Coordinates of C-alpha atoms and ligand atoms in Angstrom, one line a residue:
M1033 CA 66.8 86.0 81.2
N1034 CA 65.7 83.5 83.8
E1035 CA 68.2 83.7 86.6
S1036 CA 67.6 82.0 90.0
L1037 CA 66.6 84.2 93.0
M1038 CA 68.1 81.8 95.5
N1039 CA 71.1 83.0 97.4
P1040 CA 74.1 81.6 95.5
E1041 CA 76.2 81.6 98.7
D1042 CA 73.9 78.9 100.0
C1043 CA 74.8 76.7 97.0
Y1044 CA 78.5 77.5 96.3
R1045 CA 81.6 78.1 98.3
L1046 CA 84.0 80.5 96.6
E1047 CA 87.6 79.1 96.7
C1048 CA 89.8 81.6 95.0
V1049 CA 90.0 84.2 92.2
I1050 CA 91.2 82.7 89.0
G1051 CA 90.8 85.6 86.6
E1052 CA 89.6 89.1 86.1
G1053 CA 87.7 90.6 83.2
S1054 CA 86.6 94.1 82.4
Y1055 CA 83.6 94.1 84.6
G1056 CA 84.1 91.4 87.3
Q1057 CA 86.1 88.5 88.6
V1058 CA 86.0 84.8 87.9
Y1059 CA 86.2 82.4 90.9
K1060 CA 86.9 78.8 91.3
A1061 CA 84.1 77.5 93.5
T1062 CA 82.7 74.3 95.0
Q1063 CA 79.1 73.3 94.7
L1064 CA 78.1 72.5 98.3
E1065 CA 75.6 69.8 97.4
N1066 CA 78.0 67.5 95.6
G1067 CA 81.5 68.9 95.9
K1068 CA 81.7 69.6 92.2
V1069 CA 84.2 72.3 91.2
V1070 CA 82.9 75.1 89.0
A1071 CA 83.9 78.5 87.7
I1072 CA 81.7 81.5 88.7
K1073 CA 81.9 84.9 87.0
I1074 CA 80.6 87.6 89.4
V1075 CA 79.6 91.0 88.1
P1076 CA 78.3 93.8 90.3
T1077 CA 74.9 94.9 88.9
T1078 CA 75.6 98.5 89.6
G1079 CA 77.9 98.5 86.6
E1080 CA 77.7 97.2 83.1
I1081 CA 75.8 93.9 83.1
E1082 CA 74.5 93.8 79.6
S1083 CA 77.5 91.8 78.3
L1084 CA 77.0 89.2 81.1
K1085 CA 73.3 88.9 80.3
R1086 CA 74.2 88.4 76.7
E1087 CA 76.8 85.8 77.6
I1088 CA 74.3 83.9 79.7
Q1089 CA 71.8 84.0 76.9
I1090 CA 74.2 82.6 74.3
L1091 CA 75.8 80.1 76.7
R1092 CA 72.5 78.5 77.9
D1093 CA 71.7 77.7 74.2
C1094 CA 75.0 76.1 73.4
R1095 CA 75.7 72.4 73.7
S1096 CA 79.1 71.6 72.4
D1097 CA 82.2 69.9 73.8
N1098 CA 84.2 72.9 72.6
I1099 CA 82.2 75.6 74.3
V1100 CA 82.4 76.1 78.0
K1101 CA 79.3 74.7 79.7
Y1102 CA 76.7 76.8 81.4
F1103 CA 75.2 75.6 84.7
G1104 CA 73.0 78.5 85.8
S1105 CA 72.9 82.1 87.0
Y1106 CA 71.9 83.9 90.1
H1107 CA 71.0 87.5 91.0
S1108 CA 71.6 88.4 94.6
N1109 CA 72.9 91.2 96.8
G1110 CA 73.6 93.5 93.8
Q1111 CA 75.6 90.9 92.0
L1112 CA 75.0 88.7 89.0
W1113 CA 76.6 85.2 89.2
L1114 CA 77.3 83.1 86.1
V1115 CA 78.1 79.5 87.0
M1116 CA 80.0 77.6 84.4
E1117 CA 82.3 74.6 83.7
Y1118 CA 85.7 75.0 85.4
C1119 CA 88.6 74.7 83.0
A1120 CA 91.6 73.8 85.2
G1121 CA 94.2 74.5 82.5
G1122 CA 93.3 78.2 82.3
S1123 CA 93.3 80.2 79.2
V1124 CA 95.6 79.7 76.1
I1125 CA 97.0 83.2 76.6
D1126 CA 98.5 82.1 79.9
L1127 CA 100.1 79.1 78.1
V1128 CA 101.4 81.3 75.3
K1129 CA 102.8 83.9 77.7
A1130 CA 104.3 81.3 80.0
M1131 CA 106.2 79.6 77.1
S1132 CA 107.5 82.9 75.7
F1133 CA 108.4 84.0 79.3
N1134 CA 110.5 80.8 79.3
G1135 CA 112.1 81.7 76.0
S1136 CA 110.2 79.1 73.9
S1137 CA 107.1 79.0 71.7
L1138 CA 104.3 76.5 71.2
P1139 CA 105.0 73.6 68.9
E1140 CA 103.0 73.5 65.7
E1141 CA 101.2 70.3 66.8
L1142 CA 99.8 72.1 69.8
I1143 CA 98.9 75.1 67.8
A1144 CA 97.1 72.9 65.3
T1145 CA 95.2 71.0 68.0
I1146 CA 94.1 74.1 69.8
L1147 CA 93.0 75.8 66.6
Y1148 CA 91.1 72.7 65.4
Q1149 CA 89.1 72.4 68.5
T1150 CA 88.4 76.1 68.7
L1151 CA 87.3 76.0 65.1
K1152 CA 84.8 73.2 66.0
G1153 CA 83.4 75.5 68.7
I1154 CA 83.1 78.3 66.2
D1155 CA 81.5 76.0 63.7
Y1156 CA 78.9 75.0 66.3
M1157 CA 78.1 78.7 66.9
H1158 CA 77.9 79.5 63.2
N1159 CA 75.6 76.6 62.6
H1160 CA 73.3 78.0 65.2
K1161 CA 73.5 81.5 63.7
K1162 CA 75.7 83.0 66.3
I1163 CA 78.9 85.0 65.9
H1164 CA 81.4 85.1 68.7
R1165 CA 83.1 88.4 67.7
D1166 CA 85.9 88.1 70.2
I1167 CA 88.1 85.1 69.2
K1168 CA 91.5 85.4 70.8
C1169 CA 93.9 83.3 73.0
G1170 CA 92.4 85.0 76.1
N1171 CA 89.0 83.5 75.4
I1172 CA 90.1 80.0 74.7
L1173 CA 90.3 77.7 77.8
I1174 CA 91.8 74.3 78.4
D1175 CA 90.2 71.8 80.8
H1176 CA 91.9 69.3 83.0
I1177 CA 92.0 66.6 80.4
G1178 CA 93.2 68.7 77.5
N1179 CA 89.9 69.7 75.9
I1180 CA 89.8 73.1 74.3
K1181 CA 86.7 75.3 75.1
L1182 CA 85.6 78.6 73.7
A1183 CA 84.6 81.1 76.4
D1184 CA 83.6 84.7 77.0
F1185 CA 80.5 85.3 75.0
G1186 CA 80.0 88.8 76.4
V1187 CA 80.1 90.4 72.9
S1188 CA 78.7 87.5 70.9
T1189 CA 75.7 88.1 68.8
Q1190 CA 72.7 86.3 67.5
L1191 CA 72.2 86.8 63.8
V1192 CA 68.7 87.8 63.2
H1193 CA 69.1 87.9 59.4
T1194 CA 72.3 87.2 57.7
M1195 CA 74.2 90.3 58.6
A1196 CA 75.1 91.8 61.9
D1197 CA 74.4 95.3 63.0
T1198 CA 76.8 97.4 61.0
D1199 CA 77.1 100.4 63.3
T1200 CA 78.7 98.7 66.1
V1201 CA 82.5 98.1 66.2
I1202 CA 83.0 95.3 68.6
G1203 CA 85.8 92.9 69.8
S1204 CA 89.4 93.4 70.8
P1205 CA 91.3 95.9 68.6
F1206 CA 94.2 93.7 67.4
W1207 CA 92.0 90.8 66.5
M1208 CA 89.3 92.8 64.7
S1209 CA 88.7 92.1 61.1
P1210 CA 89.1 95.0 58.5
E1211 CA 85.4 94.7 57.5
I1212 CA 84.4 95.5 61.1
L1213 CA 86.9 98.4 61.3
L1214 CA 85.7 99.7 58.0
K1215 CA 82.2 99.6 59.2
S1216 CA 81.2 97.5 56.2
R1217 CA 78.5 94.9 56.6
Y1218 CA 80.0 91.9 58.3
N1219 CA 79.1 88.3 58.9
K1220 CA 80.4 85.2 60.6
K1221 CA 83.6 85.3 58.5
T1222 CA 84.8 88.0 60.9
D1223 CA 85.4 85.1 63.4
I1224 CA 87.7 83.4 60.8
W1225 CA 89.8 86.5 60.5
S1226 CA 90.2 86.7 64.3
L1227 CA 91.1 83.0 64.3
G1228 CA 93.9 83.8 61.9
I1229 CA 95.2 86.5 64.2
T1230 CA 94.9 84.1 67.1
A1231 CA 97.1 81.6 65.2
I1232 CA 99.7 84.3 64.8
E1233 CA 99.3 85.1 68.5
M1234 CA 100.0 81.5 69.4
A1235 CA 103.0 81.3 67.2
E1236 CA 104.6 84.7 67.9
G1237 CA 103.4 85.4 71.4
E1238 CA 101.3 88.4 70.4
P1239 CA 99.0 89.6 67.6
P1240 CA 100.3 91.9 64.8
Y1241 CA 100.7 95.6 65.8
A1242 CA 100.6 94.6 69.5
H1243 CA 103.6 97.0 70.0
I1244 CA 101.6 100.1 68.9
H1245 CA 98.8 102.0 70.6
P1246 CA 95.5 100.1 70.1
I1247 CA 93.8 103.0 68.4
R1248 CA 96.7 103.4 66.0
A1249 CA 96.6 99.6 65.5
M1250 CA 93.0 99.8 64.5
F1251 CA 93.9 102.3 61.7
A1252 CA 97.0 100.2 60.8
I1253 CA 94.8 97.1 60.4
K1254 CA 92.4 99.1 58.2
N1255 CA 95.2 100.5 56.0
N1256 CA 97.7 97.7 56.0
P1257 CA 96.0 94.5 57.1
P1258 CA 98.2 91.7 58.3
N1259 CA 98.2 88.7 55.9
S1260 CA 100.8 86.2 57.2
L1261 CA 103.1 85.0 59.9
T1262 CA 106.1 87.3 60.4
D1263 CA 108.9 84.6 60.1
Q1264 CA 107.5 82.3 57.5
N1265 CA 110.7 80.2 57.4
K1266 CA 110.1 79.1 60.9
W1267 CA 106.9 77.3 60.2
S1268 CA 105.6 74.6 57.9
K1269 CA 104.1 75.3 54.5
E1270 CA 100.7 74.1 55.8
F1271 CA 100.7 76.5 58.8
N1272 CA 101.7 79.5 56.6
T1273 CA 98.9 78.6 54.1
F1274 CA 96.3 78.2 56.8
V1275 CA 97.1 81.6 58.3
K1276 CA 97.0 83.3 54.9
K1277 CA 93.6 81.7 54.2
C1278 CA 92.1 83.0 57.4
L1279 CA 93.5 86.5 56.6
I1280 CA 92.0 86.8 53.2
L1281 CA 90.7 90.4 53.0
D1282 CA 87.4 89.8 51.2
P1283 CA 85.1 87.9 53.6
K1284 CA 83.4 86.2 50.6
E1285 CA 86.7 84.7 49.6
R1286 CA 87.7 83.8 53.2
P1287 CA 86.9 80.1 53.9
S1288 CA 84.1 78.9 56.1
T1289 CA 84.6 76.8 59.3
K1290 CA 83.5 73.7 57.3
E1291 CA 86.2 74.3 54.7
L1292 CA 88.9 75.1 57.3
L1293 CA 88.1 71.9 59.3
Q1294 CA 89.4 69.9 56.3
D1295 CA 92.6 72.0 56.0
P1296 CA 95.8 70.0 55.3
F1297 CA 97.4 71.9 58.3
F1298 CA 95.0 69.9 60.6
Q1299 CA 95.4 66.7 58.7
K1300 CA 99.2 66.9 59.2
F1301 CA 99.6 68.4 62.6
C1302 CA 96.4 68.0 64.7
K1303 CA 96.8 65.6 67.7
S1304 CA 94.4 64.3 70.4
R1305 CA 93.3 66.0 73.6
E1306 CA 95.8 63.6 75.4
Y1307 CA 98.6 65.3 73.6
V1308 CA 97.4 68.7 75.0
Q1309 CA 97.0 67.2 78.5
Q1310 CA 100.6 65.8 78.4
F1311 CA 102.0 69.1 77.2
M1312 CA 100.2 70.9 80.1
I1313 CA 101.6 68.4 82.6
K1314 CA 105.1 68.6 81.2
N1315 CA 105.1 72.3 81.3
S1316 CA 103.1 72.8 84.5
R1317 CA 106.0 74.3 86.5
V1318 CA 106.7 76.9 83.8
I1319 CA 103.0 77.8 83.6
E1320 CA 102.6 77.9 87.4
N1321 CA 105.7 80.2 87.8
Y1322 CA 104.3 82.5 85.1
K1323 CA 100.8 82.6 86.8
K1324 CA 102.3 83.3 90.2
Q1325 CA 104.3 86.2 88.8
K1326 CA 101.3 87.5 87.0
Q1327 CA 99.2 87.2 90.2
N1328 CA 101.7 89.0 92.3
K1329 CA 101.8 91.8 89.8
Q1330 CA 98.0 92.0 89.8
H1331 CA 97.9 92.0 93.6
E1332 CA 100.4 94.9 93.7
Q1333 CA 98.3 96.8 91.3
Q1334 CA 95.1 96.0 93.0
F1335 CA 96.6 97.1 96.4
E1336 CA 97.5 100.4 94.9
Q1337 CA 94.1 100.7 93.3
S1338 CA 92.4 99.8 96.6
Q1339 CA 93.9 103.0 98.1
E1340 CA 91.6 104.8 95.7
K1341 CA 88.0 105.1 96.8
G1342 CA 84.7 103.6 95.5
I1343 CA 83.8 103.7 91.8
V1344 CA 86.6 105.0 89.6
Q1345 CA 85.1 107.6 87.3
L1346 CA 86.8 107.7 84.0
D1347 CA 88.1 111.1 84.4
T1348 CA 89.9 110.2 87.6
L1349 CA 93.5 109.6 86.7
V1350 CA 94.8 106.4 88.4
E1351 CA 97.8 104.3 87.6
C1352 CA 96.9 101.9 84.9
E1353 CA 97.9 98.3 84.9
E1354 CA 100.0 97.0 82.1
E1355 CA 97.5 95.3 79.9
E1356 CA 98.5 92.1 78.4
D1357 CA 95.2 91.3 76.9
L1358 CA 93.7 94.6 75.9
G1359 CA 90.2 93.5 76.7
T1360 CA 87.2 93.8 74.6
M1361 CA 85.7 97.0 73.4
I1362 CA 82.4 98.2 72.1
V1363 CA 82.4 101.5 70.2
N1364 CA 79.4 102.8 68.5
D1365 CA 81.1 105.3 66.4
I1366 CA 84.7 104.6 65.6
D1367 CA 84.9 107.7 63.4
A1368 CA 84.5 109.8 66.5
I1369 CA 88.2 109.0 67.1
P1370 CA 89.9 111.5 64.7
M1371 CA 93.1 110.2 63.1
N1372 CA 94.8 110.7 59.8
E1373 CA 95.7 108.0 57.3
T1374 CA 99.0 107.1 59.0
G1375 CA 97.3 106.8 62.4
T1376 CA 98.6 110.1 63.7
M1377 CA 96.0 111.8 65.8
L1378 CA 94.4 114.8 64.1
E1379 CA 93.5 118.0 65.7
H1380 CA 90.2 117.3 67.6
Q1381 CA 86.9 117.9 66.0
Y1382 CA 85.1 117.8 69.3
Q1383 CA 83.2 120.9 70.1
D1384 CA 84.4 120.9 73.7
A1385 CA 88.2 120.7 73.7
E1386 CA 88.2 119.7 77.3
V1387 CA 85.9 116.7 76.7
Y1388 CA 88.1 115.6 73.9
E1389 CA 91.3 116.0 75.9
K1390 CA 89.8 113.9 78.7
A1391 CA 88.6 111.2 76.3
M1392 CA 92.1 110.9 74.8
N1393 CA 93.7 110.9 78.3
R1394 CA 91.4 108.1 79.3
V1395 CA 92.3 106.0 76.3
S1396 CA 96.0 106.4 77.0
E1397 CA 95.5 105.7 80.7
Y1398 CA 93.1 102.8 80.5
G1399 CA 93.3 101.5 77.0
L1400 CA 90.3 101.2 74.8
Q1401 CA 88.0 99.8 77.5
S1402 CA 87.7 103.3 78.8
L1403 CA 85.7 104.2 75.7
N1404 CA 82.8 102.3 77.3
Q1405 CA 80.7 104.4 79.6
M1406 CA 81.9 103.5 83.0
R1407 CA 84.5 101.4 84.6
T1408 CA 83.3 99.8 87.8
P1409 CA 85.6 98.4 90.5
V1410 CA 85.9 94.7 90.6
T1411 CA 84.0 92.9 93.3
E1412 CA 85.7 93.1 96.7
S1413 CA 86.8 89.5 97.5
P1414 CA 87.7 88.3 101.0
F1415 CA 90.7 86.4 99.5
R1416 CA 92.1 89.6 98.0
K1417 CA 91.4 91.6 101.2
Q1418 CA 93.3 89.0 103.3
K1419 CA 96.2 89.0 100.9
Q1420 CA 96.3 92.8 101.0
I1421 CA 96.5 92.8 104.8
E1422 CA 99.2 90.1 104.8
D1423 CA 101.2 92.1 102.2
K1424 CA 100.8 95.3 104.2
I1425 CA 102.0 93.6 107.4
Q1426 CA 104.9 92.1 105.5
Q1427 CA 105.8 95.4 104.0
L1428 CA 105.7 97.1 107.5
T1429 CA 107.8 94.4 109.0
D1430 CA 110.4 94.7 106.3
E1431 CA 110.4 98.5 106.8
M1432 CA 111.0 98.1 110.5
N1433 CA 113.8 95.6 110.1
N1434 CA 115.5 97.9 107.6
E1435 CA 115.2 100.8 110.1
I1436 CA 116.7 98.8 112.9
K1437 CA 119.5 97.7 110.6
K1438 CA 120.2 101.3 109.6
I1439 CA 120.3 102.5 113.3
K1440 CA 122.5 99.7 114.3
Q1441 CA 124.8 100.4 111.4
K1442 CA 124.9 104.1 112.0
Y1443 CA 125.4 104.0 115.8
G1444 CA 127.4 100.8 115.9
D1445 CA 130.3 102.4 114.2
Q1446 CA 130.1 105.4 116.5
I1447 CA 130.1 103.2 119.6
Q1448 CA 133.1 101.3 118.4
S1449 CA 135.1 104.5 117.6
L1450 CA 134.2 106.0 121.0
Q1451 CA 135.2 102.8 122.8
K1452 CA 138.5 103.0 120.9
L1453 CA 138.9 106.6 122.1
L1454 CA 138.2 105.6 125.7
Q1455 CA 140.8 102.9 125.5
Q1456 CA 143.4 105.3 124.2
K1457 CA 142.7 107.7 127.0
H1458 CA 142.9 104.9 129.5
E1459 CA 146.3 103.9 128.0
S1460 CA 147.7 107.5 128.3
H1461 CA 146.4 107.8 131.8
K1462 CA 148.2 104.5 132.7
S1463 CA 151.5 105.7 131.1
V1464 CA 151.5 108.9 133.3
H1465 CA 151.1 106.6 136.4
E1466 CA 153.9 104.4 135.3
Q1467 CA 156.2 107.5 134.7
K1468 CA 155.6 108.8 138.3
L1469 CA 155.9 105.3 139.7
I1470 CA 152.6 105.7 141.4
P1471 CA 151.1 102.3 142.2
Q1472 CA 148.1 101.5 140.1
S1473 CA 144.8 101.7 141.7
T1474 CA 141.3 102.1 140.4
N1475 CA 140.8 105.3 142.4
Y1476 CA 143.4 107.9 141.8
Y1477 CA 142.3 110.3 144.6
R1478 CA 142.5 107.4 147.1
Q1479 CA 146.1 106.9 146.1
L1480 CA 147.0 110.5 146.7
D1481 CA 145.4 110.4 150.1
F1482 CA 147.3 107.3 151.0
K1483 CA 150.6 108.9 149.8
H1484 CA 149.9 111.9 151.9
K1485 CA 149.2 110.0 155.0
T1486 CA 152.1 107.5 154.7
S1487 CA 154.7 110.1 154.0
A1488 CA 154.4 112.8 156.7
P1489 CA 157.5 115.2 156.4
S1490 CA 160.0 115.5 159.2
T1491 CA 163.1 117.3 157.9
P1492 CA 163.2 120.5 155.8
V1493 CA 164.6 118.6 152.9
Q1494 CA 161.9 116.1 153.3
M1495 CA 159.4 119.0 153.6
Q1496 CA 160.8 120.4 150.4
T1497 CA 160.6 117.1 148.6
K1498 CA 157.1 116.5 149.9
Q1499 CA 156.0 120.0 148.7
K1500 CA 157.6 119.3 145.3
S1501 CA 155.9 116.0 145.1
Q1502 CA 152.6 117.5 146.2
Q1503 CA 152.9 120.2 143.5
E1504 CA 153.6 117.5 141.0
N1505 CA 150.5 115.6 142.1
I1506 CA 148.4 118.7 141.8
N1507 CA 149.8 119.2 138.3
L1508 CA 149.0 115.7 137.4
E1509 CA 145.6 115.9 138.9
N1510 CA 144.9 119.1 136.8
Q1511 CA 146.2 117.3 133.8
L1512 CA 143.9 114.4 134.3
K1513 CA 140.8 116.5 135.1
P1514 CA 139.8 117.2 131.4
T1515 CA 140.5 113.5 130.6
K1516 CA 138.1 112.5 133.4
F1517 CA 135.5 115.0 132.2
Q1518 CA 135.8 113.7 128.6
Q1519 CA 135.5 110.2 129.8
T1520 CA 132.2 111.0 131.7
N1521 CA 130.9 112.7 128.6
L1522 CA 131.7 109.8 126.4
Q1523 CA 130.0 107.4 128.8
K1524 CA 126.9 109.6 128.7
L1525 CA 126.9 109.6 124.9
Q1526 CA 127.3 105.8 124.8
L1527 CA 124.4 105.4 127.2
Q1528 CA 122.3 107.7 125.0
I1529 CA 123.1 105.7 121.9
Q1530 CA 122.3 102.5 123.6
N1531 CA 119.0 103.9 124.7
R1532 CA 118.2 104.9 121.2
I1533 CA 118.9 101.4 119.9
H1534 CA 116.7 100.1 122.7
D1535 CA 113.9 102.5 121.7
A1536 CA 114.0 101.6 118.0
P1537 CA 111.0 99.7 116.8
K1538 CA 111.2 95.9 116.9
P1539 CA 109.6 93.6 114.3
D1540 CA 107.4 91.9 116.8
N1541 CA 106.5 95.1 118.7
N1542 CA 102.9 96.0 119.2
S1543 CA 100.4 97.7 116.9
K1544 CA 101.3 101.2 118.2
I1545 CA 104.5 101.0 116.2
L1546 CA 102.7 99.6 113.2
K1547 CA 100.3 102.6 113.4
Q1548 CA 103.2 105.0 113.7
L1549 CA 104.8 103.6 110.6
I1550 CA 101.5 103.7 108.7
N1551 CA 100.9 107.3 109.7
R1552 CA 104.4 108.3 108.8
K1553 CA 104.0 106.5 105.4
N1554 CA 100.7 108.3 104.7
Ligands
LIG834 N1 85.3 78.6 83.0 C1 86.5 79.0 83.4 N2 87.4 78.1 83.9 C2 88.6 78.5 84.3 N3 89.1 79.8 84.1 C3 88.2 80.7 83.6 C4 86.9 80.4 83.2 N4 86.3 81.5 82.8 C5 87.2 82.5 82.9 N5 88.4 82.0 83.4 C6 89.6 82.8 83.7 O1 89.2 84.1 84.0 C7 89.8 85.1 83.2 C8 88.8 86.2 83.0 O2 87.8 85.8 82.2 P1 86.7 86.9 81.7 O3 85.8 86.1 80.7 O4 86.0 87.5 82.8 O5 87.5 88.1 81.1 P2 88.4 88.2 79.8 O6 87.8 87.5 78.7 O7 89.8 87.8 80.2 O8 88.4 89.8 79.7 P3 87.4 90.7 78.9 O9 86.0 90.4 79.4 O10 87.8 92.0 79.2 O11 87.5 90.3 77.4 C9 90.1 84.3 81.9 O12 91.2 84.9 81.2 C10 90.5 82.9 82.4 O13 91.8 82.9 82.8

C-alpha cells in the first residue's frame, strides 16, 4: 500500500461525521486547496486496519461510474485516512428505512434503477476478477445527482484463480449466500445472491430472517434458503422473476451480471439517474427527519458508551446499540458455533466452559461483529465531544428546572394553606374585639393601656366594674396568647420556606451547582 506520509489535517478540514462503520467513522470534509467536498473514512491504526487496507487496494484499481471513487490515503498520528468521493444522498439503507419509517416503500421503478446501477458496479468488479462479498443496501450510496455507487470494499477479494478461499466465511449474515455458509467453494455468483437479498431488502424494508438472531439466521439460510419476495402479489411479474433468478441455489445455474443486465425487469422499470435525483429531492424531508432521529439515537448511545473507558474489551459487558445493519463479519471457522439443525444452540463443545459462555454472551451483546478479535472504540471526534457537552448541559438544566418546579409545587401549596390559616386566626381575633366593643387597633396592648389610663375608677361601683373589665381583659389576653404564639410560629415557617425556595438552584446559576448535580448524579 502506498499511502501518503503528509499530515492529512494540512490538506483537509473535517466538517462533520456522516456515518460509522465497525472500525471507524466516516466524515464529510473539505479539501483546503480547492474547496472540493470529499468523504474520509478514519480508522485508528491501533485496531483492525486490514479491512481498510484491503478496501484501499481494491478501490484504487477501480474506475467505474458505479463504484465510489478513491482519491488517496494517509497514515498519520495513529490513524489511517481513506479519502473518497462524497455521496451526498447517503446510503440506500437510509432511504429504505426512512420510507418504511414513513409507512411507505420504494416504488418498483426506483428499486429497478438502483439495482441496475449496482449491477453495473458489480459487473465491473467481476470483469476485473474481484468479488465484493458484502452487497447490501448499507453499502450502496447515492450521489447528489442520483448516481448509484457501490462502496465498502473492506471484505472484497481479488480472485487469484477462479475460486475464493473456501475456509473464510465473510460478509453480513442475512445477505450471505448458502454456498458461503455451507463452506463450499464459492465464486463471484455469491454477489448475485446478495443482490437478490438486497432487492428483497429494498422492497420489504429488511432482508429475510432479519427478525431472528443472526447466528440462527445463518443456519436458517443454510437449511431453508429464501427464494422469493414475501408478498408476491404486491409486485410485478418481472420483479418476482428477477428476485427468484438471483436466489437460485446452485451458483452454476444462477445468472451472471451480463445476463442480469439484460433482464426484462430492467427493460420495463429502469429509469434514469434524474429520476433517482427527483425522488430524493421529493422525499428529502422524510429522509432528513429519519436521519436526525437516527443521529440523536446514536449520540445518546455514544454518550453512554463514552462513560466507559478506553478500549472496550470484548468480555466487558456494555449496553449494545440496536443494530439496524448488522455489519460485516469474518469468521474463519463457522462450525465453531455449535447449533443443531433447527438453529437451537447445542450444548457447548468448547473445552473451557467459561470461554464458550463469554463468546456466546459477546455475540448476543454485540452481534456477530464481536466474533472478530477486538472491538476498538471509534475515533474521538471534536464534533461529537462538543455535542456531548451541549447535551450534558441541556440535561442538567432540565434537571434543575424540574427540581425548582417540584420545590415550588411542594411548598407553594403549604404557603397558601398557612396563609389561609393566618387569615382565619386574624378573623377570629377581630370578632373577639367586635364582641367586646374594643376599638380596633393594630397593637392590642396599647389599647389596654389606653383604656386603663382613660377610665380611672372613682366610685366603688365604678371600681367593681373596672375590676370586672380588667379581669375580662386579662382573660381575653390569655385567650389570645396562644393565637399570637401560633402566628409567630407560622410566620417563622413561612420565612423558612421562602428561604428554601430562594436557595434552590437556578438554571443560570454558576458551575458550583452544576458540579453538585453532576456529583449527585454520579
Ligand atoms: N463516500 C461516502 N459518501 C457519503 N457517505 C458515506 C461514504 N462512505 C460511507 N458513507 C456513510 O458512512 C456509513 C459508514 O460507512 P462504512 O463503510 O464505514 O461502514 P458500514 O459499511 O456501514 O459498516 P461495516 O463496515 O460494519 O459494514 C455508510 O453507511 C454511509 O452512510
